[in-house]
CSV table of C-alpha atoms in Angstrom, one decimal:
chain,number,residue,atom,x,y,z
A,14,GLN,CA,0.6,-1.7,-15.4
A,15,VAL,CA,-1.1,-4.3,-13.3
A,16,GLN,CA,0.3,-4.8,-9.9
A,17,LEU,CA,-0.9,-6.4,-6.7
A,18,VAL,CA,1.2,-5.2,-3.9
A,19,GLU,CA,1.1,-7.3,-0.3
A,20,SER,CA,1.7,-5.7,2.9
A,21,GLY,CA,1.3,-6.2,6.7
A,22,GLY,CA,4.1,-9.2,7.1
A,23,GLY,CA,6.0,-9.7,10.0
A,24,LEU,CA,7.0,-11.8,13.4
A,25,VAL,CA,4.9,-12.9,15.7
A,26,GLN,CA,4.1,-15.3,18.4
A,27,ALA,CA,2.6,-18.4,18.0
A,28,GLY,CA,-1.1,-17.5,19.2
A,29,GLY,CA,-1.0,-14.0,17.7
A,30,SER,CA,-2.5,-12.2,14.5
A,31,LEU,CA,-1.4,-10.9,11.6
A,32,ARG,CA,-3.3,-9.1,9.2
A,33,LEU,CA,-2.0,-8.8,5.2
A,34,SER,CA,-3.5,-6.9,2.7
A,35,CYS,CA,-3.0,-6.7,-0.9
A,36,ALA,CA,-3.5,-3.6,-3.0
A,37,ALA,CA,-4.2,-4.3,-6.9
A,38,SER,CA,-4.2,-2.0,-9.4
A,39,GLY,CA,-3.7,-1.3,-13.0
A,40,ARG,CA,-6.8,-2.9,-14.5
A,41,THR,CA,-10.4,-3.6,-13.2
A,42,PHE,CA,-10.4,-6.8,-11.3
A,43,THR,CA,-13.9,-7.7,-12.1
A,44,GLY,CA,-14.4,-11.1,-13.3
A,45,TYR,CA,-11.1,-12.3,-11.1
A,46,THR,CA,-10.9,-14.7,-8.7
A,47,MET,CA,-8.4,-13.6,-6.2
A,48,GLY,CA,-6.9,-15.2,-3.2
A,49,TRP,CA,-3.6,-16.2,-1.1
A,50,PHE,CA,-0.8,-18.6,-1.3
A,51,ARG,CA,2.5,-19.3,0.6
A,52,GLN,CA,5.8,-20.8,0.4
A,53,ALA,CA,7.7,-22.1,3.3
A,54,PRO,CA,11.4,-22.6,2.9
A,55,GLY,CA,12.1,-25.9,1.4
A,56,LYS,CA,8.5,-26.5,0.5
A,57,GLU,CA,6.3,-26.0,-2.7
A,58,ARG,CA,4.0,-23.4,-3.1
A,59,GLU,CA,0.5,-24.4,-1.8
A,60,PHE,CA,-3.1,-22.6,-1.4
A,61,VAL,CA,-4.2,-20.5,1.2
A,62,ALA,CA,-7.6,-19.2,0.6
A,63,ALA,CA,-9.5,-18.0,-2.3
A,64,ILE,CA,-12.6,-15.7,-3.3
A,65,TYR,CA,-14.3,-16.8,-6.1
A,66,TRP,CA,-16.0,-14.6,-9.1
A,67,PRO,CA,-18.8,-14.2,-9.1
A,68,SER,CA,-20.5,-16.1,-6.1
A,69,GLY,CA,-18.2,-14.4,-3.7
A,70,ARG,CA,-17.8,-17.8,-2.3
A,71,THR,CA,-14.5,-18.5,0.1
A,72,ASP,CA,-12.5,-21.4,0.1
A,73,TYR,CA,-9.5,-22.2,3.0
A,74,ALA,CA,-7.0,-25.0,3.1
A,75,ASP,CA,-8.0,-27.6,5.6
A,76,SER,CA,-4.7,-26.1,7.6
A,77,VAL,CA,-6.3,-22.4,8.0
A,78,LYS,CA,-9.8,-23.1,8.4
A,79,GLY,CA,-11.3,-21.4,11.4
A,80,ARG,CA,-8.0,-19.3,11.7
A,81,PHE,CA,-7.9,-17.1,8.6
A,82,THR,CA,-10.8,-15.2,6.9
A,83,MET,CA,-10.2,-13.2,4.2
A,84,SER,CA,-12.1,-10.7,2.4
A,85,ARG,CA,-12.3,-8.0,-0.6
A,86,SER,CA,-13.5,-4.5,-0.8
A,87,ARG,CA,-13.0,-1.7,-3.2
A,88,ASP,CA,-10.9,1.3,-1.8
A,89,ASN,CA,-10.8,4.5,-4.4
A,90,ALA,CA,-9.0,3.1,-7.8
A,91,LYS,CA,-8.3,0.1,-5.7
A,92,ASN,CA,-9.3,-3.5,-5.3
A,93,MET,CA,-8.0,-4.5,-1.9
A,94,LEU,CA,-8.0,-8.0,-0.3
A,95,TYR,CA,-7.2,-9.1,2.8
A,96,LEU,CA,-6.4,-12.1,5.2
A,97,GLN,CA,-7.0,-11.9,8.8
A,98,MET,CA,-4.7,-14.6,10.5
A,99,ASN,CA,-5.3,-15.6,14.0
A,100,SER,CA,-4.0,-18.1,16.4
A,101,LEU,CA,-0.7,-18.3,14.1
A,102,LYS,CA,1.5,-21.2,14.4
A,103,PRO,CA,4.9,-21.8,13.6
A,104,GLU,CA,4.2,-23.9,10.6
A,105,ASP,CA,2.5,-21.0,9.2
A,106,THR,CA,5.6,-19.3,8.8
A,107,ALA,CA,6.1,-18.7,5.0
A,108,VAL,CA,5.9,-16.0,2.3
A,109,TYR,CA,2.4,-14.8,1.7
A,110,TYR,CA,1.3,-14.4,-2.4
A,111,CYS,CA,-1.4,-12.6,-3.8
A,112,ALA,CA,-3.0,-13.8,-6.6
A,113,ALA,CA,-5.5,-13.0,-9.3
A,114,ASN,CA,-6.8,-14.7,-12.0
A,115,SER,CA,-9.5,-14.1,-14.9
A,116,GLY,CA,-12.6,-16.4,-14.6
A,117,VAL,CA,-13.8,-18.7,-11.8
A,118,THR,CA,-11.2,-20.5,-10.8
A,119,LEU,CA,-7.5,-20.4,-9.1
A,120,THR,CA,-4.5,-22.3,-9.4
A,121,LEU,CA,-0.9,-22.1,-9.1
A,122,ASP,CA,-0.4,-20.3,-12.5
A,123,PRO,CA,-2.9,-17.1,-11.7
A,124,ASP,CA,-3.1,-14.5,-14.3
A,125,TYR,CA,-1.3,-12.3,-11.8
A,126,TRP,CA,0.9,-12.8,-8.7
A,127,GLY,CA,2.0,-10.3,-6.0
A,128,GLN,CA,5.6,-9.7,-4.8
A,129,GLY,CA,5.2,-11.8,-1.3
A,130,THR,CA,5.6,-10.6,2.1
A,131,GLN,CA,7.3,-13.0,4.8
A,132,VAL,CA,5.0,-14.1,7.6
A,133,THR,CA,7.5,-15.4,11.1
A,134,VAL,CA,5.8,-17.4,13.6
A,135,SER,CA,8.2,-17.9,16.4
A,136,SER,CA,7.2,-20.8,19.3
């Protein structure tokens, strides 16, 4: 059974940092592009960051460039995806979702979603 399990969300003051983790298991994710999306209350889910297969190239939404950094690693049987979030702003408040899609693209309709982790940034 494929699972994407996020962790690391929480409440932080503006200017602070959080590191989100996503543990992907249940299959090999070789050949998958992986990334993060977020959804704020009353808003549509939006792209945050992606790391593309096979190049390893990363891409970020303009709103998070220079503040968020994504990385990917393999830890034993789990593929791990991380999102280091620095200089957080209240507008970063959202539920953050990990996603994985076979191939070289990542859209709002990926093969797999995680359950989400809440990030709340207070002003």
